[in-house]
Tab-separated table of C-alpha atoms in Angstrom:
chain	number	residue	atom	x	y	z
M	1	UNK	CA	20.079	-4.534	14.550
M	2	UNK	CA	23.834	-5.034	15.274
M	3	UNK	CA	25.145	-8.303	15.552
M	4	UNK	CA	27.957	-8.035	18.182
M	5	UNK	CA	29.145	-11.561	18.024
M	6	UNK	CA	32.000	-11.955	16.009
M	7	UNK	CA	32.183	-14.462	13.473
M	8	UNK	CA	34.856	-16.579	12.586
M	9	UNK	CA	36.215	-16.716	9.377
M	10	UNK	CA	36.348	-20.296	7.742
M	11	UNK	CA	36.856	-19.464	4.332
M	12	UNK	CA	38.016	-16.402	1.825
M	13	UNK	CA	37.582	-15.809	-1.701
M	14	UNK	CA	38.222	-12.696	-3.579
M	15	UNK	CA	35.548	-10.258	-2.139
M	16	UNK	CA	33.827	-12.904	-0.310
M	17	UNK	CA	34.235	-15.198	2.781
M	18	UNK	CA	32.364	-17.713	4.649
M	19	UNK	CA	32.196	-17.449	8.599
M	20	UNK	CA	30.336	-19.063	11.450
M	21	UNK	CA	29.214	-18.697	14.933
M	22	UNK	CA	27.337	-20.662	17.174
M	23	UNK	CA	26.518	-23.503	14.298
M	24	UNK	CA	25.483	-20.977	11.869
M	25	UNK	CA	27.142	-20.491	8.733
M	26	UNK	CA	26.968	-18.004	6.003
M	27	UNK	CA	28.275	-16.125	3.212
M	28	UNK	CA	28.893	-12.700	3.335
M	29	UNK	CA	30.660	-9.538	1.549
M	30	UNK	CA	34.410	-8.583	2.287
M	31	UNK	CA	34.397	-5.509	0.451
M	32	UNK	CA	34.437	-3.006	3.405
M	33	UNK	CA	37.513	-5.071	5.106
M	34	UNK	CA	41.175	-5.548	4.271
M	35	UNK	CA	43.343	-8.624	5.001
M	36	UNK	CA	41.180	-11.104	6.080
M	37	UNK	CA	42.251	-14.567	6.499
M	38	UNK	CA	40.742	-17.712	7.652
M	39	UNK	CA	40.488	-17.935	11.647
M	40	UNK	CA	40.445	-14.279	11.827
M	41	UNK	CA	37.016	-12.813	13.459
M	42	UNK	CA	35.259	-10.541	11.698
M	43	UNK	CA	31.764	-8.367	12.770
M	44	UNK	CA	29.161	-8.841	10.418
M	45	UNK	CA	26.494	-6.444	9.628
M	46	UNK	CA	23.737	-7.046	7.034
M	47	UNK	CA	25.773	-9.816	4.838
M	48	UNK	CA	29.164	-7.443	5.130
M	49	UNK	CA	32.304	-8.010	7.388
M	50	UNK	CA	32.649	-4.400	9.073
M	51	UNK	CA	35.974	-4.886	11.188
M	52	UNK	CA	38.207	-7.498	11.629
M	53	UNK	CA	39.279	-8.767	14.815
M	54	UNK	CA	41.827	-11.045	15.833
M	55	UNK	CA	41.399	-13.934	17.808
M	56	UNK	CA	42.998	-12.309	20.495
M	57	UNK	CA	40.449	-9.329	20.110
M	58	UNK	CA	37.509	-11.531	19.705
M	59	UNK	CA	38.364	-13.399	22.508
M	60	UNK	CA	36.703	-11.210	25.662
M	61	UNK	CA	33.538	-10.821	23.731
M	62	UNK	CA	33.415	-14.732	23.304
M	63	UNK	CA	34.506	-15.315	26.740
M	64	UNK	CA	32.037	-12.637	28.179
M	65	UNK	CA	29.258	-14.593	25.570
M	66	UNK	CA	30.848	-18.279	27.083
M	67	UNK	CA	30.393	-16.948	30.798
M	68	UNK	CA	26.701	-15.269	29.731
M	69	UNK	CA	25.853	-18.690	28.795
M	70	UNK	CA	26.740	-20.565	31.364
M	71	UNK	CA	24.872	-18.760	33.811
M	72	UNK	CA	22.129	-18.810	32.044
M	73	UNK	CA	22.472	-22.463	32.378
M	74	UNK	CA	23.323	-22.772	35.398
M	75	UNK	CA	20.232	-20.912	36.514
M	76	UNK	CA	17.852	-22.968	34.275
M	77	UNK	CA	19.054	-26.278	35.588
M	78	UNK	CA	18.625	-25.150	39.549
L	1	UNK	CA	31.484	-10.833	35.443
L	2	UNK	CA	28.972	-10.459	38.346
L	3	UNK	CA	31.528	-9.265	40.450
L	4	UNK	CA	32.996	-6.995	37.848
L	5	UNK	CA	28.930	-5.384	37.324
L	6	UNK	CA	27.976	-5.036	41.294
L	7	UNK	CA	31.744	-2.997	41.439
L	8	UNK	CA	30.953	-0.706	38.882
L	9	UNK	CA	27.240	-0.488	40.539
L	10	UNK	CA	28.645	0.637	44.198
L	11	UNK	CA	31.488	2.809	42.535
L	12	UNK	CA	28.134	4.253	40.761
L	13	UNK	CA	26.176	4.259	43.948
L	14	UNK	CA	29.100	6.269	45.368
L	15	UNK	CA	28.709	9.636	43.209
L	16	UNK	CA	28.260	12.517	45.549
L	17	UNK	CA	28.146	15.463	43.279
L	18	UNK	CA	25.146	16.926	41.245
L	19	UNK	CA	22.905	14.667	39.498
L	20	UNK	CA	24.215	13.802	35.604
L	21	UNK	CA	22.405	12.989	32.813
L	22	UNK	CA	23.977	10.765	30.515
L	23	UNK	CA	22.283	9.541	26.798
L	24	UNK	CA	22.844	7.105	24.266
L	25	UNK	CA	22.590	7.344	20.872
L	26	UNK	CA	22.302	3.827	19.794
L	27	UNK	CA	19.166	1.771	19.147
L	28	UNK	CA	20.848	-0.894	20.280
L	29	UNK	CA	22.254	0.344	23.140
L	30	UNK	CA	18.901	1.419	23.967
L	31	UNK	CA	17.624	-2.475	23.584
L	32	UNK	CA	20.722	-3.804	25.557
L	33	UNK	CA	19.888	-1.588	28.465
L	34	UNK	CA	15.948	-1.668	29.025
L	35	UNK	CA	16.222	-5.867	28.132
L	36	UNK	CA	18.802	-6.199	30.937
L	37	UNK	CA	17.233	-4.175	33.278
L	38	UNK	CA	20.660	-1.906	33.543
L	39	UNK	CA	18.890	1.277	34.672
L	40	UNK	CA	18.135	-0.454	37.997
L	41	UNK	CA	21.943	-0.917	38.137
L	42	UNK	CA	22.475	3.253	38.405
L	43	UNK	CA	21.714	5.006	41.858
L	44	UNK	CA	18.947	7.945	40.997
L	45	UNK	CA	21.967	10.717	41.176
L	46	UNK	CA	22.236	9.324	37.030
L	47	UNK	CA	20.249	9.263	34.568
L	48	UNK	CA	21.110	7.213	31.213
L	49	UNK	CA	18.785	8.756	28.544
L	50	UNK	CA	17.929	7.567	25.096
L	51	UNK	CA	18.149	10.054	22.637
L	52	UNK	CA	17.955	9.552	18.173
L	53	UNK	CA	19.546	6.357	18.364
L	54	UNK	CA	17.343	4.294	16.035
L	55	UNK	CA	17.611	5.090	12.648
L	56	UNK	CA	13.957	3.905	11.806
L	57	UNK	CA	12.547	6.214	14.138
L	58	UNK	CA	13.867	9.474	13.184
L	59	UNK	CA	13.026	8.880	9.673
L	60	UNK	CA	10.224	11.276	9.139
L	61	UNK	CA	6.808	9.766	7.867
L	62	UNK	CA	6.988	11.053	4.234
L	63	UNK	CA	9.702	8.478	3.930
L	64	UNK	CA	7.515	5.744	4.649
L	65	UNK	CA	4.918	7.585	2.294
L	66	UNK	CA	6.676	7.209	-0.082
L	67	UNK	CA	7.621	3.624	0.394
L	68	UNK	CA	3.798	2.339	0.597
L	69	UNK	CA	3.571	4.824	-3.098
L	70	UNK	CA	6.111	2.462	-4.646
L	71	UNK	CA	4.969	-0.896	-3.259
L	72	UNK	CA	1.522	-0.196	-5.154
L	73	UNK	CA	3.231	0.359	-8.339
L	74	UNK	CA	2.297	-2.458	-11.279
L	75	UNK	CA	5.972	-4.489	-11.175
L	76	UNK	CA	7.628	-2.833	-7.996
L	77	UNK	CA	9.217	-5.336	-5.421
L	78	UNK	CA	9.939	-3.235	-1.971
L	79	UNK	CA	13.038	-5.240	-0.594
L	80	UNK	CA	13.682	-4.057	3.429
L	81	UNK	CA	15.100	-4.694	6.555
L	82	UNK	CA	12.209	-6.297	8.858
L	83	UNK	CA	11.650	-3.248	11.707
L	84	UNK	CA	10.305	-0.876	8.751
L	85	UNK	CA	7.914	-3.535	7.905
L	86	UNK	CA	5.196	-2.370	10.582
L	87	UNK	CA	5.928	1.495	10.961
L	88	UNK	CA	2.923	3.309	10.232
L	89	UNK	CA	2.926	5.689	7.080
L	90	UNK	CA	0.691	9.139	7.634
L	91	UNK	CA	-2.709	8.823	8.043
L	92	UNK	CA	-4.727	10.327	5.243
L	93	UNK	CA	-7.458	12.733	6.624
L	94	UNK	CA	-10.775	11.251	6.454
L	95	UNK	CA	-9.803	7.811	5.371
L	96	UNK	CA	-11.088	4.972	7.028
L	97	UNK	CA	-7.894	4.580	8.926
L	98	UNK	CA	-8.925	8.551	10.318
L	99	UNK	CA	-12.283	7.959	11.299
L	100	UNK	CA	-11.190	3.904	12.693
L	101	UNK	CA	-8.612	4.974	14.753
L	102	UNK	CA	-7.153	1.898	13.715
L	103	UNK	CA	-3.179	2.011	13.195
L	104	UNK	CA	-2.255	4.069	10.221
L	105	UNK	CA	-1.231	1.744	6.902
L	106	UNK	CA	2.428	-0.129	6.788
L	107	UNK	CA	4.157	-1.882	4.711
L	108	UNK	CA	2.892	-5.174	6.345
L	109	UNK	CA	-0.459	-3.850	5.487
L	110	UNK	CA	0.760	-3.229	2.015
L	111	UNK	CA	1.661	-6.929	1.879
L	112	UNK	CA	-1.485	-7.948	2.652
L	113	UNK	CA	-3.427	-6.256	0.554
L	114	UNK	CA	-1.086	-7.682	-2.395
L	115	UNK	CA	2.085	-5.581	-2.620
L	116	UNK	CA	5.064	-7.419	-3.217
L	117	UNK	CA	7.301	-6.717	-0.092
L	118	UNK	CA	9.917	-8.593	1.334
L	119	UNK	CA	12.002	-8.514	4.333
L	120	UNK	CA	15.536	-9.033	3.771
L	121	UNK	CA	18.695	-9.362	6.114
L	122	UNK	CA	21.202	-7.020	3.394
L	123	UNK	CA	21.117	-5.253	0.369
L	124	UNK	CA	22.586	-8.201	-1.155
L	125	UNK	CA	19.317	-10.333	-1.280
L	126	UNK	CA	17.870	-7.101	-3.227
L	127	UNK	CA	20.148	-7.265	-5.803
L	128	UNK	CA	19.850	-11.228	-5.639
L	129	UNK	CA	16.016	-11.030	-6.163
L	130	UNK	CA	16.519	-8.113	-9.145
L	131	UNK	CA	19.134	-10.540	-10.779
L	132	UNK	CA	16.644	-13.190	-10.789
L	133	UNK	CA	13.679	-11.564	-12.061
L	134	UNK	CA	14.533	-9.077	-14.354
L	135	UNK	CA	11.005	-8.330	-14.817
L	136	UNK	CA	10.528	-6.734	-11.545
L	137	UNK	CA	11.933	-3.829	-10.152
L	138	UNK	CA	13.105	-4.123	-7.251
L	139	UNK	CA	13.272	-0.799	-4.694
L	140	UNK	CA	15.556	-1.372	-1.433
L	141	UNK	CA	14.513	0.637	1.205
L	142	UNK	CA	18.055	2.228	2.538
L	143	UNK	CA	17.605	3.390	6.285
L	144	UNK	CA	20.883	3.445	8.589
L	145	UNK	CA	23.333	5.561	10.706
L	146	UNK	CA	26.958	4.542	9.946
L	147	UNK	CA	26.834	1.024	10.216
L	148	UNK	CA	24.718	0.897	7.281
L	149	UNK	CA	25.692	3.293	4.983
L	150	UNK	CA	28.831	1.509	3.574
L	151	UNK	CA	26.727	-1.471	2.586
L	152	UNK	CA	24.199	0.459	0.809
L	153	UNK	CA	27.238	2.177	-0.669
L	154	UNK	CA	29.053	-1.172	-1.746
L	155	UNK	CA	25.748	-2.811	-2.944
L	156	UNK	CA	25.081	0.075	-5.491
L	157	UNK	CA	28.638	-0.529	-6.208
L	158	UNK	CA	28.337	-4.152	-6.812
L	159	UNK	CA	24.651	-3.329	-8.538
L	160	UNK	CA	26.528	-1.383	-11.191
L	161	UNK	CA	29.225	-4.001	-11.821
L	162	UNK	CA	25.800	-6.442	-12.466
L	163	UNK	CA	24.584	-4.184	-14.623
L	164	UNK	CA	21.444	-4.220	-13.289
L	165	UNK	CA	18.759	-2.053	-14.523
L	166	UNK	CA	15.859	-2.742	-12.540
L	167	UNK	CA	17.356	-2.240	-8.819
L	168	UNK	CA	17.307	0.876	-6.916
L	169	UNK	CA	17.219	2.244	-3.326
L	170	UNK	CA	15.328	4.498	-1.521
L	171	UNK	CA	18.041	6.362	0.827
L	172	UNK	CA	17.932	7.859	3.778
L	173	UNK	CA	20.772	7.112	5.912
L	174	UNK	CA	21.985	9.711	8.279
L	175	UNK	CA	25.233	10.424	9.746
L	176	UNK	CA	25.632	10.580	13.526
L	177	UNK	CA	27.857	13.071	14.750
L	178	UNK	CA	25.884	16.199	13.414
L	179	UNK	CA	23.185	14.923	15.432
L	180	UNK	CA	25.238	14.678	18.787
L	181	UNK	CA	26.499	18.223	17.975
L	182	UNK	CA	22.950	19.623	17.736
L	183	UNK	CA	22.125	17.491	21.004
L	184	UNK	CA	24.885	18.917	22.258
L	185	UNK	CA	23.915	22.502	21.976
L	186	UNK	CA	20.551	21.892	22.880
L	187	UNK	CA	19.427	24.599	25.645
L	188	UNK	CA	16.776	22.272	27.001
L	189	UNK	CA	19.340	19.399	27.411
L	190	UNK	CA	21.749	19.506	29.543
L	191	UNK	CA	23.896	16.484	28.903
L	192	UNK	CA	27.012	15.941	31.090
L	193	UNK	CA	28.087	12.983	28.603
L	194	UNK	CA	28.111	10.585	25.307
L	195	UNK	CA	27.643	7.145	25.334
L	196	UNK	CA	28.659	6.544	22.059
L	197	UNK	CA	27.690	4.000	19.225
L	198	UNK	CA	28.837	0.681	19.403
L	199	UNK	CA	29.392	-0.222	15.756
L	200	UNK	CA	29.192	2.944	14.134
L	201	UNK	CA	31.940	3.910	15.711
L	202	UNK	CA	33.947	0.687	14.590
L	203	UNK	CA	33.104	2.803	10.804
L	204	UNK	CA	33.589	6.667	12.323
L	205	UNK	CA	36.823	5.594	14.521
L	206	UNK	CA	36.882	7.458	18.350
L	207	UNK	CA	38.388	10.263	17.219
L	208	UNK	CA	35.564	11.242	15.362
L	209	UNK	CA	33.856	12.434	18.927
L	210	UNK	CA	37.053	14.316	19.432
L	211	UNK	CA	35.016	17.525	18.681
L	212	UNK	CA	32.068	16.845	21.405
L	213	UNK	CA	34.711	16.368	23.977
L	214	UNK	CA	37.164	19.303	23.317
L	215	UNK	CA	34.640	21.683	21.500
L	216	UNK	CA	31.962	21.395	23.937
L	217	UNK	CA	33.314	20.234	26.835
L	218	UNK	CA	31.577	16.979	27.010
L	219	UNK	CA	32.911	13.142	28.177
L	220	UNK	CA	32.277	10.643	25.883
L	221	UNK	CA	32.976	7.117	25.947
L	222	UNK	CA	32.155	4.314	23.217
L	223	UNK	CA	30.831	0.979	24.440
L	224	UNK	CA	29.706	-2.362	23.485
L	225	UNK	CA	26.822	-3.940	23.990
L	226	UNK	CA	26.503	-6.155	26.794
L	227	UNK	CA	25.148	-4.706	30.017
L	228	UNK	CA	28.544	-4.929	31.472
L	229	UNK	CA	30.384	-3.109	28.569
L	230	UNK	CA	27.753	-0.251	28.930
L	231	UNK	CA	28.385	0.230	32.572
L	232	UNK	CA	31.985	0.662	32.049
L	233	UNK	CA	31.197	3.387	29.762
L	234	UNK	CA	29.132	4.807	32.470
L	235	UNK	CA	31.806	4.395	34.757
L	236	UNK	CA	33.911	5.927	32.577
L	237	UNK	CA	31.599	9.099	31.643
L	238	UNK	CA	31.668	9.751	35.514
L	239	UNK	CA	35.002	9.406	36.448
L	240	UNK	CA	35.518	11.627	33.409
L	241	UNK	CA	33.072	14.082	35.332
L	242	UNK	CA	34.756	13.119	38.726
L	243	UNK	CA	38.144	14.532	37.310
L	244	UNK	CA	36.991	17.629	35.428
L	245	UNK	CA	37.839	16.199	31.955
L	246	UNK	CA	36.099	15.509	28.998
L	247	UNK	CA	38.188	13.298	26.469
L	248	UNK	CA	36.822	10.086	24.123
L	249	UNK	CA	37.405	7.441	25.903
L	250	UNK	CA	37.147	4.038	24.007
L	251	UNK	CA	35.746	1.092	25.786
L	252	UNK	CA	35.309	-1.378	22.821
L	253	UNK	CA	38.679	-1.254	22.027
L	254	UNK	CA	38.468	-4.137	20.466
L	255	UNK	CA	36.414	-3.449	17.726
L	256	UNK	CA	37.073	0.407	17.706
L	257	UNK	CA	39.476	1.694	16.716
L	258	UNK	CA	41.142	5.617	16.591
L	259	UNK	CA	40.559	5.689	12.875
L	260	UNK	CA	37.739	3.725	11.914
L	261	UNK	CA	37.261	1.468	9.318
L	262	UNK	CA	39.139	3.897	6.309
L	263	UNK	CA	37.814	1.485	3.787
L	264	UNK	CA	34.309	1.930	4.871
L	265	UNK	CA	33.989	5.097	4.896
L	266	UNK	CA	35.854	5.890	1.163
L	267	UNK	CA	33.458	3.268	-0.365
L	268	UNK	CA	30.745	5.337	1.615
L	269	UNK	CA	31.697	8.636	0.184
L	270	UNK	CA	32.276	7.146	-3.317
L	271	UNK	CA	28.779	6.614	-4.115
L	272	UNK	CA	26.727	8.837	-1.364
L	273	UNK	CA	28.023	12.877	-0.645
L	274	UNK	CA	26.614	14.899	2.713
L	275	UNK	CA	23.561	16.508	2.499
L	276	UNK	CA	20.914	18.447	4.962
L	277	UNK	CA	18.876	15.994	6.439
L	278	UNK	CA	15.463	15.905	8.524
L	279	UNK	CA	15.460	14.453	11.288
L	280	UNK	CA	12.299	13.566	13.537
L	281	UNK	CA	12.174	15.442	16.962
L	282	UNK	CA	15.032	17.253	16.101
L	283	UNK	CA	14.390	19.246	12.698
L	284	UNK	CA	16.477	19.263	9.823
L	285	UNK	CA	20.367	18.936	10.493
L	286	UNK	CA	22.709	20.199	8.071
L	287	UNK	CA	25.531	18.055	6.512
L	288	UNK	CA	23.817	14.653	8.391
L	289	UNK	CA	22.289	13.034	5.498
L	290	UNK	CA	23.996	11.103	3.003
L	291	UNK	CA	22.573	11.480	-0.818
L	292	UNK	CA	23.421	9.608	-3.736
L	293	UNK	CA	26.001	10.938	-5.980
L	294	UNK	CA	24.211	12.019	-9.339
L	295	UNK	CA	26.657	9.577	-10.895
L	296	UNK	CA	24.578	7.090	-9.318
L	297	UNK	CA	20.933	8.408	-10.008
L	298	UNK	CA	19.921	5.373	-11.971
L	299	UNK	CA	20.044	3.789	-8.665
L	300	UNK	CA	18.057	6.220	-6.881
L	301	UNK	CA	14.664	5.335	-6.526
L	302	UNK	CA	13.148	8.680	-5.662
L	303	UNK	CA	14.983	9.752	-9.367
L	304	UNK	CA	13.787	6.259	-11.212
L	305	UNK	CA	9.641	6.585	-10.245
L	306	UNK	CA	8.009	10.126	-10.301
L	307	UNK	CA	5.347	9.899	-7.989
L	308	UNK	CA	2.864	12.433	-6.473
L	309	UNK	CA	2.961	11.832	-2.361
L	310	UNK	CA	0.545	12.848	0.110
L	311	UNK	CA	1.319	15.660	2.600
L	312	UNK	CA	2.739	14.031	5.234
L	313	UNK	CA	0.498	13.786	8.407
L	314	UNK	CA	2.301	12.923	11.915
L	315	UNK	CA	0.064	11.089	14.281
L	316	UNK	CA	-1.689	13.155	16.532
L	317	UNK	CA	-0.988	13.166	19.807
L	318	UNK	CA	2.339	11.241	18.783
L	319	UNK	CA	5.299	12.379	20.691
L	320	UNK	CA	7.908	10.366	18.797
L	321	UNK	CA	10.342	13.283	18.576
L	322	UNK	CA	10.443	14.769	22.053
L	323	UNK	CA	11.377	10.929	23.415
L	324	UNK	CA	13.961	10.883	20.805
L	325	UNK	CA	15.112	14.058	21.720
L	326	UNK	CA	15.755	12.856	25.595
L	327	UNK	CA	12.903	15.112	26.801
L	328	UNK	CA	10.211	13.061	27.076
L	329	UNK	CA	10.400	9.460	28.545
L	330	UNK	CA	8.009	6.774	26.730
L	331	UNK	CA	5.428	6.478	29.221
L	332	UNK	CA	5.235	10.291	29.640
L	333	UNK	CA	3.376	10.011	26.166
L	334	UNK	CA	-0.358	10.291	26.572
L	335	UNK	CA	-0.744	7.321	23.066
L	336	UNK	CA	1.634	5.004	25.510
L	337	UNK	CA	0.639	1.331	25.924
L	338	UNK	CA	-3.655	2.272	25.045
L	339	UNK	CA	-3.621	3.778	21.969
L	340	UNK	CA	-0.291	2.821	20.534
L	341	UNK	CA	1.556	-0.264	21.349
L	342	UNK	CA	3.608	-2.696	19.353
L	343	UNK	CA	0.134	-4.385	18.059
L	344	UNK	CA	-0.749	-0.991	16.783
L	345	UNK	CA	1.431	1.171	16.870
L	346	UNK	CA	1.214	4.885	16.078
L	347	UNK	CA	4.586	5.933	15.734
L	348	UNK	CA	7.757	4.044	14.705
L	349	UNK	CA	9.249	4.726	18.382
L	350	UNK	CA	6.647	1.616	19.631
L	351	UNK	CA	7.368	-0.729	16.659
L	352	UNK	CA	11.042	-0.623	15.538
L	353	UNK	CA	13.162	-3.275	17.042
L	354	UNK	CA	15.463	-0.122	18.509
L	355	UNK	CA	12.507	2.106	19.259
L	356	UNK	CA	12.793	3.823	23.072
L	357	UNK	CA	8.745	3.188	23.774
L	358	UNK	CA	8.936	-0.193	22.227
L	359	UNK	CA	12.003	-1.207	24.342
L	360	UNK	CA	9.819	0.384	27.784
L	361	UNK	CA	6.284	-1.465	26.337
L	362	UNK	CA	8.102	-4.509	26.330
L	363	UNK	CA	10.572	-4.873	29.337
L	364	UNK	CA	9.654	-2.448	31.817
L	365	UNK	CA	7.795	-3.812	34.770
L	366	UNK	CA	6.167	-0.313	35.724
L	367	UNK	CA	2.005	0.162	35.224
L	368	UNK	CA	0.514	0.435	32.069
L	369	UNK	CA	-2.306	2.717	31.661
């Protein structure tokens, strides 16, 4: 049920914000977060930002996801 | 990160002293382990048990009673998160569903017999699909630990600044640390350490296990979810162990922070106030459920529909509540993998996405029955 990845933040209006990850982009509710700005990450649960992260926080779960990936790929092309 | 895991796995291997029994309280932790195959990671000296973790599971079966009630009412929409969709209500003695032994009636089953029930990924779409048809009412189905609660709390919130009259929510989200407590002073139990929510405790903050580890002695560490962020928290819980302490030590830093998510939680406690709470396996735990403020009552489903329910009737032979209790591993159940599996299940521990026996059904390589 929880989505771990953190999503990045593309746009912010008000209460509400538009993020992405992995080609996937949605709307969702900033109402439980503070001070959110565009290129922030954010975790999203159920159409609601639950913590903001920065970039620099985000980044070892999207390197350990980056690293995940590639050896899953590297394992599918041997 | 291979390197990083096989470390952690001989520094685990390495433990000399009595065997320790760690458990997790987090459906998804639960998932993330079993899927990855991390219990093969720790040497047999320790044990990583499951224990309530999945809030779907230690809803008791009235709840869902009272769900399948509402979906037959003339008008009703039930809006809900997709793992309640196929946990089985009670079975009503001497129905066909008795007699069958077929699975006991869900809300897919509902469906399918002409309810109106959706599945929706937040609150949001609920109020969404009660904005748009105004004739209906539409009853969200509000199951959670911490992660969830603020969004049911901010959705009622944003409900009332609608003005919508024909949403409502059936609640029963639980708070964790009550649970952990009781766990904690269970006689039967005898936990040497917490792994602690992932994302709840992004909403609680680490200090909120503060009392588990100076109180009662016990290590606790918060982790994330990938199968290496869990086995630092392991590694953690036993050097903690190793060294005699017991402090709350927070591996998702991160996303977890000493204080939580403040915001969260005010919104939380704005619309929903503590109550006593059951909870499946483990009986009812005071102060660990979370009931709507009567401020908020026109929201509240259960106040909005008077309904007669059945007695509630847990499956026999069903041991849902000892393996959420840590006692009883999945395949110790005598239903597990013939008479209840995922296809048909008997208890929500088999079917919900962060149930313990549906997480061993599907990705342990051990003999069925």
């Amino acid at each position: 049920m929880c989505l771990a990845v953190p999503m990045s933040v593309l746009s912010v209006s008000g209460d509400h914000g538009r993020v992405r990850s992995a080609g996937v982009e949605m709307d969702i509710s900033l109402a439980l977060v503070e001070d959110v700005h565009p290129g922030d990450y954010v975790i999203v649960h159920a159409g609601f930002a639950i913590q903001r992260l920065s970039a620099e926080d985000a980044r070892e779960t999207l390197e350990i996801f980056a690293r995940l990936e590639k050896s899953l790929a590297d394992d599918s092309s041997r | 990160m291979i390197d990083e895991l096989e470390l952690l796995r001989d520094r685990l291997a390495s433990w000399s002293g009595d065997n320790l029994t760690f458990m997790e309280v987090c459906g998804t932790h639960t998932m993330a382990a079993a899927r990855s195959g991390l219990h093969s990671l720790l040497p047999p000296k320790i044990r990583l048990i499951s224990g309530p973790g999945c809030p779907v599971c230690v809803t008791p079966v009235d709840y869902l009673d009272h769900a399948l009630a509402l979906a037959k009412l003339d008008g009703v929409t039930i809006a809900t998160f997709g793992d309640l969709m196929r946990v089985p209500g009670s079975v009503v003695p001497g129905s066909i569903d008795d007699t069958s032994r077929a699975a006991p009636p869900s809300l897919a089953d509902a469906r399918a017999r002409g309810a109106d029930v959706r599945i929706v990924y937040s609150p949001l779409d609920a109020i969404a699909l009660a904005a748009r048809y105004p004739e209906r009412h539409v009853v969200f189905l509000g199951v959670g630990f911490e992660t969830t609660a603020p969004i049911l709390a901010a959705s009622i919130l944003i409900a009332r600044d609608q003005e919508l009259d024909n949403f409502s929510m059936l609640s029963a989200a639980k708070t964790i640390p009550e649970a952990m407590e009781a766990l904690a002073n269970a006689d039967d139990l005898a936990l040497n350490g917490f792994l602690c929510p992932g994302h709840v405790s992004v909403i609680l903050g680490a200090n909120a296990y503060l009392p588990l580890a100076e109180n009662h002695g016990i290590p606790c560490a918060i982790a994330g979810f990938e199968p290496l962020e869990i086995m630092r928290g392991v590694a953690s819980l036993v050097g903690q162990v190793q060294s005699r302490e017991a402090r709350v030590d927070n591996c998702y830093p991160g996303a977890v922070c000493p204080e939580g998510n403040r915001k969260a939680r005010e919104t939380l406690y704005r619309v929903f106030e503590p109550a006593d709470s059951i909870w499946r396996g483990l009986g009812k735990i005071p102060g660990s459920g979370l009931a709507l403020r009567s401020e908020y009552s026109v929201f509240d489903a259960s106040a909005r529909f008077d309904i007669a329910l059945p007695k509630p009737v847990e499956p026999k032979g069903c041991r849902c509540g000892e393996v959420l209790r840590g006692v009883l591993k999945p395949e110790g159940c005598g239903l597990f993998g013939t008479t209840c599996t995922p296809e048909a299940p008997r208890g929500a521990c088999m079917v919900s996405s962060e149930g313990s026996c549906a997480a061993a059904y599907h990705y342990t390589t051990g003999e069925r029955r």
